[in-house]
Amino acid sequence: MAIIKPFNGLRPKEDLAAKVAARPYDVLSSEEAKAAAAGNPYSFYHVSKSEIDLPEGTDTHSQPVYDKAAENLRRFVDEGTLFLDPQAAYYIYKLVMNERAQTGLVCVSAISDYNNGIIKKHEFTRPDKELDRINHIKTTKAQTGNVFLAYNDVPEVNALIDQWQENNQPVYDFTAEDGIQHTIWVVNTPSAIESITSLFAEKVPATYIADGHHRAASASLVQAALSKEGKITSVENPANYFLTTIFPASQLAILDYNRVVKDLNGLSKEELLSRLDYDFTVEDVGHLPQQPAMLHEFSMYLEGRWYRLVAKEGTYTTDPIGILDVTILSNNILDKILGIKDQRTDKRIDFVGGIRGLGELVKRVDSGEMKVAFAMYPVTIQQLFDIADSGEVMPPKSTWFEPKLRDGLITHII
């Protein structure tokens, strides 16, 4: 069963929360972070993307970047921008996007649960990205990036969280520049803390990583390194836990994660359409963008026109991985026709989160940067759970969760 704990969160003064809050470090470039932080000395990008405070051209994975992050985090504390809660607490984090709300519990989860498979994964991680977060955690002595977890709904947990929101005032409530509302409550009474901890220990057999595989893996590797060095002498050491926010599955929405490809692997437009006809029914639907409306349906944008592709029977299997649209696309188009064997390393392919819309696909192709784009129907949360339960992993860039948690609102000091 899931082991979670309250913790002393490092968080901003109430009047600075909106200025501190920053999008996750891995969803924007250094240039975008620098522009977003311009004129805002409180922005958490000074910690999560600290290269913005160093000379242009600085290697973003070099030690000076991590040292600058630690320096800026200390400055935020010294100046009073951030403070450490005097007692351990849970935190309720509600996000509202386009009138749809999702509410999660901010806590620390046991790294032993991650290592033992109680916290389930659905993606491989890359050593270079792990090393980046390892260095950031070890240098700052903090977990600044939140791992987004999901669990099958427990009515008693949902009811307790709803009741706390109704009976208590939030410590933060603001709408960010992208229109997403962020509201946070502190749960600090002993009875509520004990109830939440017990409910997860009794009724939540597993949690699932929705977003943040590299952050979770890095926290585990840091804990292992510190333990080997003899720096962890108690099971209560904060490094034995990592920062998570856990959401009930019923409240979550997964967006599509689409692909753009630089060339047609030597094929003409006509040859590509002919090859596609073996495994898909192909329909020219004109110049207007068309979002896929069901599983196994794809939209392709090529030379100014959209095509509807529907996978024929026999092009996929019914196992948890084989039935995924990302698998169908990967096996029957990207690999079989376009010669892209490894989407993690092939420089001919790029990925576009569904939050950017189909217009971004058109832009990338019409600019000449890319030759063809593919839009997919989103993976369902149940598909994600089924794959994680089976011990399998999804193809890369299969899911895009939105809205995303903001960095800087709650940090875990280790």
mmCIF file of C-alpha atoms in Angstrom:
data_model
loop_
_atom_site.group_PDB
_atom_site.id
_atom_site.type_symbol
_atom_site.label_atom_id
_atom_site.label_comp_id
_atom_site.label_asym_id
_atom_site.label_seq_id
_atom_site.Cartn_x
_atom_site.Cartn_y
_atom_site.Cartn_z
ATOM 1 C CA MET A 1 0.000 0.000 0.000
ATOM 2 C CA ALA A 2 1.068 3.601 -0.594
ATOM 3 C CA ILE A 3 3.333 5.247 1.978
ATOM 4 C CA ILE A 4 2.937 9.033 2.079
ATOM 5 C CA LYS A 5 3.922 11.632 4.653
ATOM 6 C CA PRO A 6 3.315 15.292 5.448
ATOM 7 C CA PHE A 7 6.378 17.535 5.270
ATOM 8 C CA ASN A 8 7.589 21.052 6.015
ATOM 9 C CA GLY A 9 7.061 22.758 2.685
ATOM 10 C CA LEU A 10 9.259 25.613 1.507
ATOM 11 C CA ARG A 11 6.815 28.062 -0.034
ATOM 12 C CA PRO A 12 6.342 31.730 -0.977
ATOM 13 C CA LYS A 13 4.794 34.543 1.003
ATOM 14 C CA GLU A 14 1.131 34.813 0.092
ATOM 15 C CA ASP A 15 1.470 38.082 -1.821
ATOM 16 C CA LEU A 16 4.358 36.704 -3.913
ATOM 17 C CA ALA A 17 2.913 33.322 -4.889
ATOM 18 C CA ALA A 18 1.814 34.354 -8.370
ATOM 19 C CA LYS A 19 5.196 35.968 -9.063
ATOM 20 C CA VAL A 20 7.167 32.960 -7.797
ATOM 21 C CA ALA A 21 5.139 30.257 -9.576
ATOM 22 C CA ALA A 22 6.829 28.896 -12.706
ATOM 23 C CA ARG A 23 5.953 26.298 -15.286
ATOM 24 C CA PRO A 24 7.812 22.958 -14.968
ATOM 25 C CA TYR A 25 11.469 23.255 -15.957
ATOM 26 C CA ASP A 26 11.152 20.732 -18.784
ATOM 27 C CA VAL A 27 8.286 22.275 -20.771
ATOM 28 C CA LEU A 28 10.065 25.395 -21.994
ATOM 29 C CA SER A 29 13.448 26.378 -23.362
ATOM 30 C CA SER A 30 16.065 28.527 -21.648
ATOM 31 C CA GLU A 31 15.128 31.394 -23.961
ATOM 32 C CA GLU A 32 11.436 31.074 -23.101
ATOM 33 C CA ALA A 33 12.240 30.942 -19.376
ATOM 34 C CA LYS A 34 14.423 34.041 -19.623
ATOM 35 C CA ALA A 35 11.635 35.940 -21.369
ATOM 36 C CA ALA A 36 9.058 34.749 -18.815
ATOM 37 C CA ALA A 37 11.256 35.849 -15.889
ATOM 38 C CA ALA A 38 12.172 39.226 -17.364
ATOM 39 C CA GLY A 39 11.568 41.982 -14.821
ATOM 40 C CA ASN A 40 10.512 39.472 -12.148
ATOM 41 C CA PRO A 41 13.228 38.836 -9.540
ATOM 42 C CA TYR A 42 10.882 36.479 -7.655
ATOM 43 C CA SER A 43 10.348 34.015 -10.527
ATOM 44 C CA PHE A 44 11.253 30.433 -9.639
ATOM 45 C CA TYR A 45 12.874 30.140 -13.063
ATOM 46 C CA HIS A 46 15.899 31.660 -11.292
ATOM 47 C CA VAL A 47 16.099 28.287 -9.501
ATOM 48 C CA SER A 48 14.643 25.785 -11.957
ATOM 49 C CA LYS A 49 16.218 27.355 -15.093
ATOM 50 C CA SER A 50 19.101 29.205 -13.446
ATOM 51 C CA GLU A 51 21.080 29.415 -16.680
ATOM 52 C CA ILE A 52 18.968 32.507 -17.384
ATOM 53 C CA ASP A 53 21.185 34.355 -14.871
ATOM 54 C CA LEU A 54 24.467 33.249 -16.478
ATOM 55 C CA PRO A 55 26.223 34.394 -19.656
ATOM 56 C CA GLU A 56 24.564 33.375 -22.910
ATOM 57 C CA GLY A 57 25.975 30.126 -24.220
ATOM 58 C CA THR A 58 26.591 28.608 -20.783
ATOM 59 C CA ASP A 59 26.198 24.818 -20.879
ATOM 60 C CA THR A 60 22.840 24.222 -19.191
ATOM 61 C CA HIS A 61 24.149 20.990 -17.661
ATOM 62 C CA SER A 62 27.351 22.473 -16.229
ATOM 63 C CA GLN A 63 28.066 22.820 -12.500
ATOM 64 C CA PRO A 64 27.879 26.644 -12.540
ATOM 65 C CA VAL A 65 24.200 26.326 -13.481
ATOM 66 C CA TYR A 66 23.459 24.105 -10.473
ATOM 67 C CA ASP A 67 25.551 26.338 -8.203
ATOM 68 C CA LYS A 68 23.557 29.354 -9.390
ATOM 69 C CA ALA A 69 20.302 27.518 -8.668
ATOM 70 C CA ALA A 70 21.461 26.822 -5.099
ATOM 71 C CA GLU A 71 22.592 30.420 -4.665
ATOM 72 C CA ASN A 72 19.260 31.775 -5.882
ATOM 73 C CA LEU A 73 17.278 29.388 -3.683
ATOM 74 C CA ARG A 74 19.275 30.512 -0.614
ATOM 75 C CA ARG A 75 18.700 34.137 -1.594
ATOM 76 C CA PHE A 76 14.938 33.577 -1.828
ATOM 77 C CA VAL A 77 14.985 32.183 1.714
ATOM 78 C CA ASP A 78 17.315 34.841 3.107
ATOM 79 C CA GLU A 79 15.248 37.660 1.622
ATOM 80 C CA GLY A 80 11.969 36.174 2.857
ATOM 81 C CA THR A 81 10.522 35.394 -0.564
ATOM 82 C CA LEU A 82 10.266 31.754 0.561
ATOM 83 C CA PHE A 83 9.780 30.405 4.075
ATOM 84 C CA LEU A 84 9.721 26.935 5.622
ATOM 85 C CA ASP A 85 6.460 25.871 7.208
ATOM 86 C CA PRO A 86 7.067 25.441 10.957
ATOM 87 C CA GLN A 87 5.185 22.130 11.111
ATOM 88 C CA ALA A 88 4.760 19.211 8.762
ATOM 89 C CA ALA A 89 1.610 19.431 6.663
ATOM 90 C CA TYR A 90 -0.183 18.094 3.653
ATOM 91 C CA TYR A 91 -1.244 20.543 0.956
ATOM 92 C CA ILE A 92 -4.306 20.496 -1.287
ATOM 93 C CA TYR A 93 -3.610 21.806 -4.789
ATOM 94 C CA LYS A 94 -6.557 22.643 -7.059
ATOM 95 C CA LEU A 95 -6.119 23.603 -10.708
ATOM 96 C CA VAL A 96 -8.882 24.946 -12.941
ATOM 97 C CA MET A 97 -8.453 25.088 -16.706
ATOM 98 C CA ASN A 98 -11.280 25.902 -19.115
ATOM 99 C CA GLU A 99 -13.781 25.439 -16.260
ATOM 100 C CA ARG A 100 -12.512 21.888 -15.562
ATOM 101 C CA ALA A 101 -11.068 21.348 -12.080
ATOM 102 C CA GLN A 102 -8.686 18.742 -10.700
ATOM 103 C CA THR A 103 -7.601 18.589 -7.084
ATOM 104 C CA GLY A 104 -4.585 16.713 -5.776
ATOM 105 C CA LEU A 105 -2.811 16.043 -2.496
ATOM 106 C CA VAL A 106 0.740 17.407 -2.189
ATOM 107 C CA CYS A 107 2.826 15.107 -0.010
ATOM 108 C CA VAL A 108 6.099 13.236 0.004
ATOM 109 C CA SER A 109 5.989 9.640 -1.221
ATOM 110 C CA ALA A 110 8.367 6.902 -0.133
ATOM 111 C CA ILE A 111 11.248 6.197 -2.487
ATOM 112 C CA SER A 112 10.980 2.591 -1.336
ATOM 113 C CA ASP A 113 7.523 2.519 -2.967
ATOM 114 C CA TYR A 114 9.121 3.716 -6.219
ATOM 115 C CA ASN A 115 11.863 1.097 -5.993
ATOM 116 C CA ASN A 116 9.430 -1.703 -5.095
ATOM 117 C CA GLY A 117 6.832 -0.993 -7.784
ATOM 118 C CA ILE A 118 4.082 0.413 -5.548
ATOM 119 C CA ILE A 119 4.575 3.600 -7.547
ATOM 120 C CA LYS A 120 4.150 2.357 -11.096
ATOM 121 C CA LYS A 121 5.920 3.637 -14.193
ATOM 122 C CA HIS A 122 4.973 3.643 -17.874
ATOM 123 C CA GLU A 123 8.035 5.231 -19.514
ATOM 124 C CA PHE A 124 11.753 4.592 -19.811
ATOM 125 C CA THR A 125 14.063 7.336 -18.542
ATOM 126 C CA ARG A 126 17.187 8.734 -20.171
ATOM 127 C CA PRO A 127 20.477 8.783 -18.227
ATOM 128 C CA ASP A 128 21.359 12.312 -19.371
ATOM 129 C CA LYS A 129 18.070 13.723 -18.085
ATOM 130 C CA GLU A 130 18.417 11.774 -14.842
ATOM 131 C CA LEU A 131 21.910 13.180 -14.311
ATOM 132 C CA ASP A 132 20.653 16.728 -14.809
ATOM 133 C CA ARG A 133 18.059 16.357 -12.041
ATOM 134 C CA ILE A 134 20.499 14.448 -9.801
ATOM 135 C CA ASN A 135 22.950 17.338 -9.976
ATOM 136 C CA HIS A 136 20.189 19.869 -9.385
ATOM 137 C CA ILE A 137 18.875 18.022 -6.309
ATOM 138 C CA LYS A 138 22.307 17.354 -4.802
ATOM 139 C CA THR A 139 23.517 20.926 -5.298
ATOM 140 C CA THR A 140 20.368 22.722 -4.133
ATOM 141 C CA LYS A 141 19.612 20.090 -1.459
ATOM 142 C CA ALA A 142 16.000 20.354 -2.550
ATOM 143 C CA GLN A 143 13.425 18.672 -4.740
ATOM 144 C CA THR A 144 12.014 21.623 -6.645
ATOM 145 C CA GLY A 145 10.149 19.619 -9.289
ATOM 146 C CA ASN A 146 6.856 17.953 -8.413
ATOM 147 C CA VAL A 147 6.089 14.389 -9.576
ATOM 148 C CA PHE A 148 2.496 14.126 -10.809
ATOM 149 C CA LEU A 149 0.906 10.865 -9.587
ATOM 150 C CA ALA A 150 -2.551 9.361 -10.141
ATOM 151 C CA TYR A 151 -4.558 6.766 -8.238
ATOM 152 C CA ASN A 152 -7.872 4.999 -8.562
ATOM 153 C CA ASP A 153 -10.472 7.076 -6.739
ATOM 154 C CA VAL A 154 -11.049 6.425 -3.034
ATOM 155 C CA PRO A 155 -14.360 8.063 -2.025
ATOM 156 C CA GLU A 156 -13.220 8.618 1.558
ATOM 157 C CA VAL A 157 -10.111 10.512 0.395
ATOM 158 C CA ASN A 158 -12.121 12.602 -2.054
ATOM 159 C CA ALA A 159 -14.656 13.442 0.656
ATOM 160 C CA LEU A 160 -11.993 14.464 3.170
ATOM 161 C CA ILE A 161 -10.269 16.748 0.657
ATOM 162 C CA ASP A 162 -13.600 18.280 -0.402
ATOM 163 C CA GLN A 163 -14.527 18.909 3.237
ATOM 164 C CA TRP A 164 -11.220 20.631 3.982
ATOM 165 C CA GLN A 165 -11.670 22.979 1.023
ATOM 166 C CA GLU A 166 -15.187 23.883 2.143
ATOM 167 C CA ASN A 167 -14.210 24.598 5.742
ATOM 168 C CA ASN A 168 -10.857 26.360 5.335
ATOM 169 C CA GLN A 169 -9.416 29.335 3.493
ATOM 170 C CA PRO A 170 -6.702 28.764 0.884
ATOM 171 C CA VAL A 171 -3.244 30.237 1.377
ATOM 172 C CA TYR A 172 -2.870 30.892 -2.360
ATOM 173 C CA ASP A 173 -5.471 31.592 -5.003
ATOM 174 C CA PHE A 174 -4.406 33.192 -8.287
ATOM 175 C CA THR A 175 -4.860 32.871 -12.019
ATOM 176 C CA ALA A 176 -1.646 32.596 -14.027
ATOM 177 C CA GLU A 177 -0.969 34.377 -17.301
ATOM 178 C CA ASP A 178 -2.164 31.324 -19.256
ATOM 179 C CA GLY A 179 -5.598 31.472 -17.612
ATOM 180 C CA ILE A 180 -5.099 28.487 -15.288
ATOM 181 C CA GLN A 181 -6.261 29.041 -11.705
ATOM 182 C CA HIS A 182 -4.046 27.701 -8.885
ATOM 183 C CA THR A 183 -5.458 27.340 -5.373
ATOM 184 C CA ILE A 184 -3.638 25.763 -2.409
ATOM 185 C CA TRP A 185 -4.737 24.907 1.124
ATOM 186 C CA VAL A 186 -2.506 23.837 4.045
ATOM 187 C CA VAL A 187 -3.728 20.746 5.934
ATOM 188 C CA ASN A 188 -2.027 20.967 9.331
ATOM 189 C CA THR A 189 -4.327 19.585 12.033
ATOM 190 C CA PRO A 190 -3.130 16.285 13.553
ATOM 191 C CA SER A 191 -6.502 14.567 13.059
ATOM 192 C CA ALA A 192 -6.729 15.414 9.337
ATOM 193 C CA ILE A 193 -3.090 14.459 8.753
ATOM 194 C CA GLU A 194 -3.589 11.102 10.481
ATOM 195 C CA SER A 195 -6.788 10.411 8.513
ATOM 196 C CA ILE A 196 -5.130 11.098 5.159
ATOM 197 C CA THR A 197 -2.041 9.029 5.961
ATOM 198 C CA SER A 198 -4.166 6.093 7.171
ATOM 199 C CA LEU A 199 -6.534 6.177 4.204
ATOM 200 C CA PHE A 200 -3.661 5.923 1.725
ATOM 201 C CA ALA A 201 -2.025 3.139 3.754
ATOM 202 C CA GLU A 202 -5.288 1.181 3.870
ATOM 203 C CA LYS A 203 -7.045 1.906 0.586
ATOM 204 C CA VAL A 204 -4.482 2.902 -2.061
ATOM 205 C CA PRO A 205 -2.576 -0.185 -3.228
ATOM 206 C CA ALA A 206 -0.670 1.696 -5.925
ATOM 207 C CA THR A 207 -0.078 5.094 -7.457
ATOM 208 C CA TYR A 208 0.924 5.765 -11.057
ATOM 209 C CA ILE A 209 3.382 8.286 -12.462
ATOM 210 C CA ALA A 210 1.456 10.493 -14.845
ATOM 211 C CA ASP A 211 4.221 13.051 -15.395
ATOM 212 C CA GLY A 212 7.711 13.274 -13.908
ATOM 213 C CA HIS A 213 9.471 9.959 -14.548
ATOM 214 C CA HIS A 214 12.895 11.618 -14.613
ATOM 215 C CA ARG A 215 12.236 13.571 -11.406
ATOM 216 C CA ALA A 216 11.203 10.359 -9.630
ATOM 217 C CA ALA A 217 14.133 8.329 -10.955
ATOM 218 C CA SER A 218 16.580 11.062 -9.992
ATOM 219 C CA ALA A 219 15.240 11.288 -6.440
ATOM 220 C CA SER A 220 15.722 7.530 -6.109
ATOM 221 C CA LEU A 221 19.281 7.704 -7.419
ATOM 222 C CA VAL A 222 20.158 10.598 -5.106
ATOM 223 C CA GLN A 223 18.800 8.638 -2.140
ATOM 224 C CA ALA A 224 20.869 5.601 -3.137
ATOM 225 C CA ALA A 225 24.027 7.712 -3.480
ATOM 226 C CA LEU A 226 23.540 9.465 -0.134
ATOM 227 C CA SER A 227 22.852 6.142 1.561
ATOM 228 C CA LYS A 228 26.023 4.645 0.105
ATOM 229 C CA GLU A 229 27.976 7.650 1.368
ATOM 230 C CA GLY A 230 26.598 7.076 4.880
ATOM 231 C CA LYS A 231 24.654 10.344 4.901
ATOM 232 C CA ILE A 232 21.273 8.707 5.558
ATOM 233 C CA THR A 233 21.192 7.259 9.068
ATOM 234 C CA SER A 234 17.443 7.217 9.741
ATOM 235 C CA VAL A 235 14.342 6.022 7.898
ATOM 236 C CA GLU A 236 12.865 9.452 8.632
ATOM 237 C CA ASN A 237 15.562 11.232 6.616
ATOM 238 C CA PRO A 238 13.825 13.539 4.086
ATOM 239 C CA ALA A 239 15.951 12.095 1.257
ATOM 240 C CA ASN A 240 14.032 8.808 1.660
ATOM 241 C CA TYR A 241 10.994 10.591 0.208
ATOM 242 C CA PHE A 242 10.250 12.692 -2.858
ATOM 243 C CA LEU A 243 7.846 15.508 -3.688
ATOM 244 C CA THR A 244 4.592 14.320 -5.265
ATOM 245 C CA THR A 245 1.065 15.527 -5.947
ATOM 246 C CA ILE A 246 -1.477 12.720 -6.175
ATOM 247 C CA PHE A 247 -4.708 13.126 -8.161
ATOM 248 C CA PRO A 248 -7.766 10.858 -8.392
ATOM 249 C CA ALA A 249 -7.986 9.326 -11.864
ATOM 250 C CA SER A 250 -11.556 10.499 -12.473
ATOM 251 C CA GLN A 251 -10.442 14.137 -12.516
ATOM 252 C CA LEU A 252 -7.590 13.803 -15.007
ATOM 253 C CA ALA A 253 -7.488 14.516 -18.715
ATOM 254 C CA ILE A 254 -4.770 13.391 -21.101
ATOM 255 C CA LEU A 255 -4.173 15.419 -24.244
ATOM 256 C CA ASP A 256 -2.823 14.131 -27.530
ATOM 257 C CA TYR A 257 0.935 14.106 -28.125
ATOM 258 C CA ASN A 258 1.555 14.583 -31.826
ATOM 259 C CA ARG A 259 4.471 14.039 -34.228
ATOM 260 C CA VAL A 260 6.159 16.057 -36.965
ATOM 261 C CA VAL A 261 8.729 14.550 -39.339
ATOM 262 C CA LYS A 262 11.379 16.352 -41.396
ATOM 263 C CA ASP A 263 11.150 14.282 -44.605
ATOM 264 C CA LEU A 264 9.318 11.426 -46.336
ATOM 265 C CA ASN A 265 12.297 9.046 -46.342
ATOM 266 C CA GLY A 266 12.857 9.566 -50.062
ATOM 267 C CA LEU A 267 9.205 9.038 -51.025
ATOM 268 C CA SER A 268 7.021 11.368 -53.046
ATOM 269 C CA LYS A 269 3.636 12.459 -51.709
ATOM 270 C CA GLU A 270 1.923 9.992 -54.037
ATOM 271 C CA GLU A 271 4.198 7.135 -52.980
ATOM 272 C CA LEU A 272 3.554 7.854 -49.302
ATOM 273 C CA LEU A 273 -0.220 7.843 -49.808
ATOM 274 C CA SER A 274 0.032 4.580 -51.733
ATOM 275 C CA ARG A 275 2.099 2.950 -48.981
ATOM 276 C CA LEU A 276 -0.331 4.162 -46.312
ATOM 277 C CA ASP A 277 -3.196 2.469 -48.145
ATOM 278 C CA TYR A 278 -1.887 -0.971 -47.138
ATOM 279 C CA ASP A 279 -2.623 -0.470 -43.438
ATOM 280 C CA PHE A 280 -5.065 2.458 -43.342
ATOM 281 C CA THR A 281 -8.138 3.735 -45.077
ATOM 282 C CA VAL A 282 -7.029 7.137 -46.376
ATOM 283 C CA GLU A 283 -9.417 10.052 -46.978
ATOM 284 C CA ASP A 284 -8.487 13.526 -48.212
ATOM 285 C CA VAL A 285 -10.500 15.915 -46.006
ATOM 286 C CA GLY A 286 -9.248 19.206 -47.404
ATOM 287 C CA HIS A 287 -7.548 22.267 -45.994
ATOM 288 C CA LEU A 288 -9.297 22.543 -42.607
ATOM 289 C CA PRO A 289 -7.668 20.873 -39.585
ATOM 290 C CA GLN A 290 -9.458 17.771 -38.341
ATOM 291 C CA GLN A 291 -8.923 16.404 -34.849
ATOM 292 C CA PRO A 292 -9.056 12.574 -34.624
ATOM 293 C CA ALA A 293 -12.441 11.638 -33.166
ATOM 294 C CA MET A 294 -11.822 8.089 -31.941
ATOM 295 C CA LEU A 295 -9.198 5.475 -31.171
ATOM 296 C CA HIS A 296 -7.218 4.195 -34.174
ATOM 297 C CA GLU A 297 -8.020 7.318 -36.193
ATOM 298 C CA PHE A 298 -5.214 9.695 -37.179
ATOM 299 C CA SER A 299 -5.002 13.045 -38.928
ATOM 300 C CA MET A 300 -2.082 13.689 -41.296
ATOM 301 C CA TYR A 301 -1.053 17.094 -42.642
ATOM 302 C CA LEU A 302 0.965 17.063 -45.855
ATOM 303 C CA GLU A 303 1.561 19.770 -48.472
ATOM 304 C CA GLY A 304 -1.297 21.963 -47.317
ATOM 305 C CA ARG A 305 -3.928 19.240 -47.007
ATOM 306 C CA TRP A 306 -5.335 17.093 -44.198
ATOM 307 C CA TYR A 307 -5.921 13.361 -44.513
ATOM 308 C CA ARG A 308 -7.978 11.087 -42.278
ATOM 309 C CA LEU A 309 -6.259 7.753 -41.623
ATOM 310 C CA VAL A 310 -8.108 4.869 -39.982
ATOM 311 C CA ALA A 311 -6.089 1.786 -39.031
ATOM 312 C CA LYS A 312 -7.313 -1.418 -40.649
ATOM 313 C CA GLU A 313 -7.871 -4.579 -38.615
ATOM 314 C CA GLY A 314 -4.717 -6.622 -38.393
ATOM 315 C CA THR A 315 -2.429 -3.605 -38.055
ATOM 316 C CA TYR A 316 -2.521 -3.802 -34.254
ATOM 317 C CA THR A 317 -2.887 -6.274 -31.409
ATOM 318 C CA THR A 318 -5.179 -6.144 -28.379
ATOM 319 C CA ASP A 319 -2.487 -6.256 -25.692
ATOM 320 C CA PRO A 320 -2.024 -3.075 -23.579
ATOM 321 C CA ILE A 321 0.870 -1.796 -25.726
ATOM 322 C CA GLY A 322 -0.159 -3.047 -29.149
ATOM 323 C CA ILE A 323 -3.577 -1.416 -29.033
ATOM 324 C CA LEU A 324 -2.179 2.071 -28.402
ATOM 325 C CA ASP A 325 -2.410 4.550 -31.255
ATOM 326 C CA VAL A 326 1.178 5.640 -30.599
ATOM 327 C CA THR A 327 2.215 2.020 -31.202
ATOM 328 C CA ILE A 328 0.138 1.778 -34.382
ATOM 329 C CA LEU A 329 1.679 4.991 -35.706
ATOM 330 C CA SER A 330 5.172 3.942 -34.690
ATOM 331 C CA ASN A 331 5.016 0.451 -36.193
ATOM 332 C CA ASN A 332 3.028 1.080 -39.365
ATOM 333 C CA ILE A 333 4.140 4.564 -40.432
ATOM 334 C CA LEU A 334 7.167 5.941 -38.603
ATOM 335 C CA ASP A 335 9.194 2.716 -38.712
ATOM 336 C CA LYS A 336 7.726 0.784 -41.637
ATOM 337 C CA ILE A 337 7.432 3.676 -44.096
ATOM 338 C CA LEU A 338 9.489 6.631 -42.846
ATOM 339 C CA GLY A 339 12.413 4.626 -41.446
ATOM 340 C CA ILE A 340 12.348 6.088 -37.936
ATOM 341 C CA LYS A 341 13.484 3.209 -35.711
ATOM 342 C CA ASP A 342 14.096 5.003 -32.393
ATOM 343 C CA GLN A 343 11.979 8.054 -31.673
ATOM 344 C CA ARG A 344 14.144 8.921 -28.661
ATOM 345 C CA THR A 345 17.283 9.472 -30.715
ATOM 346 C CA ASP A 346 16.236 10.096 -34.336
ATOM 347 C CA LYS A 347 16.704 13.784 -35.162
ATOM 348 C CA ARG A 348 14.173 13.614 -38.017
ATOM 349 C CA ILE A 349 11.209 13.543 -35.641
ATOM 350 C CA ASP A 350 9.876 15.992 -33.076
ATOM 351 C CA PHE A 351 6.925 15.983 -30.690
ATOM 352 C CA VAL A 352 4.176 18.566 -30.192
ATOM 353 C CA GLY A 353 1.963 18.552 -27.100
ATOM 354 C CA GLY A 354 -1.748 18.758 -27.766
ATOM 355 C CA ILE A 355 -2.003 21.944 -25.699
ATOM 356 C CA ARG A 356 -0.502 23.770 -28.711
ATOM 357 C CA GLY A 357 -3.331 22.638 -30.986
ATOM 358 C CA LEU A 358 -3.324 21.471 -34.597
ATOM 359 C CA GLY A 359 -2.317 24.956 -35.677
ATOM 360 C CA GLU A 360 1.189 24.268 -34.384
ATOM 361 C CA LEU A 361 1.439 21.249 -36.702
ATOM 362 C CA VAL A 362 0.394 23.376 -39.664
ATOM 363 C CA LYS A 363 2.934 26.023 -38.692
ATOM 364 C CA ARG A 364 5.805 23.544 -38.426
ATOM 365 C CA VAL A 365 5.022 21.986 -41.820
ATOM 366 C CA ASP A 366 4.127 25.157 -43.743
ATOM 367 C CA SER A 367 7.350 26.808 -42.576
ATOM 368 C CA GLY A 368 9.326 24.112 -44.366
ATOM 369 C CA GLU A 369 10.945 22.983 -41.112
ATOM 370 C CA MET A 370 8.958 19.732 -41.251
ATOM 371 C CA LYS A 371 7.444 17.803 -44.133
ATOM 372 C CA VAL A 372 4.537 15.914 -42.561
ATOM 373 C CA ALA A 373 2.581 15.935 -39.287
ATOM 374 C CA PHE A 374 0.472 13.314 -37.531
ATOM 375 C CA ALA A 375 -2.205 14.039 -34.927
ATOM 376 C CA MET A 376 -3.528 11.291 -32.661
ATOM 377 C CA TYR A 377 -6.453 10.527 -30.402
ATOM 378 C CA PRO A 378 -5.328 10.846 -26.752
ATOM 379 C CA VAL A 379 -4.353 7.881 -24.614
ATOM 380 C CA THR A 380 -6.901 7.210 -21.854
ATOM 381 C CA ILE A 381 -6.010 7.138 -18.160
ATOM 382 C CA GLN A 382 -7.194 3.513 -18.019
ATOM 383 C CA GLN A 383 -4.799 2.580 -20.820
ATOM 384 C CA LEU A 384 -1.981 4.185 -18.836
ATOM 385 C CA PHE A 385 -2.947 2.207 -15.719
ATOM 386 C CA ASP A 386 -3.238 -1.057 -17.692
ATOM 387 C CA ILE A 387 0.239 -0.626 -19.175
ATOM 388 C CA ALA A 388 1.834 0.295 -15.858
ATOM 389 C CA ASP A 389 0.133 -2.686 -14.176
ATOM 390 C CA SER A 390 1.439 -5.013 -16.887
ATOM 391 C CA GLY A 391 5.007 -3.844 -16.301
ATOM 392 C CA GLU A 392 5.289 -2.625 -19.887
ATOM 393 C CA VAL A 393 6.282 0.848 -21.039
ATOM 394 C CA MET A 394 4.692 3.149 -23.575
ATOM 395 C CA PRO A 395 6.478 4.467 -26.653
ATOM 396 C CA PRO A 396 8.149 7.826 -25.961
ATOM 397 C CA LYS A 397 6.014 10.963 -25.716
ATOM 398 C CA SER A 398 2.706 9.124 -25.451
ATOM 399 C CA THR A 399 0.877 11.356 -22.976
ATOM 400 C CA TRP A 400 0.517 15.066 -22.317
ATOM 401 C CA PHE A 401 -1.213 16.038 -19.088
ATOM 402 C CA GLU A 402 -2.727 19.475 -18.716
ATOM 403 C CA PRO A 403 -3.008 21.572 -16.627
ATOM 404 C CA LYS A 404 0.448 21.251 -15.121
ATOM 405 C CA LEU A 405 1.600 21.929 -11.577
ATOM 406 C CA ARG A 406 3.668 25.058 -11.007
ATOM 407 C CA ASP A 407 7.193 24.889 -9.620
ATOM 408 C CA GLY A 408 8.104 27.068 -6.650
ATOM 409 C CA LEU A 409 4.785 26.951 -4.809
ATOM 410 C CA ILE A 410 5.893 24.028 -2.619
ATOM 411 C CA THR A 411 9.456 22.707 -2.454
ATOM 412 C CA HIS A 412 10.799 19.736 -0.462
ATOM 413 C CA ILE A 413 14.093 20.321 1.327
ATOM 414 C CA ILE A 414 16.245 17.224 1.758
#
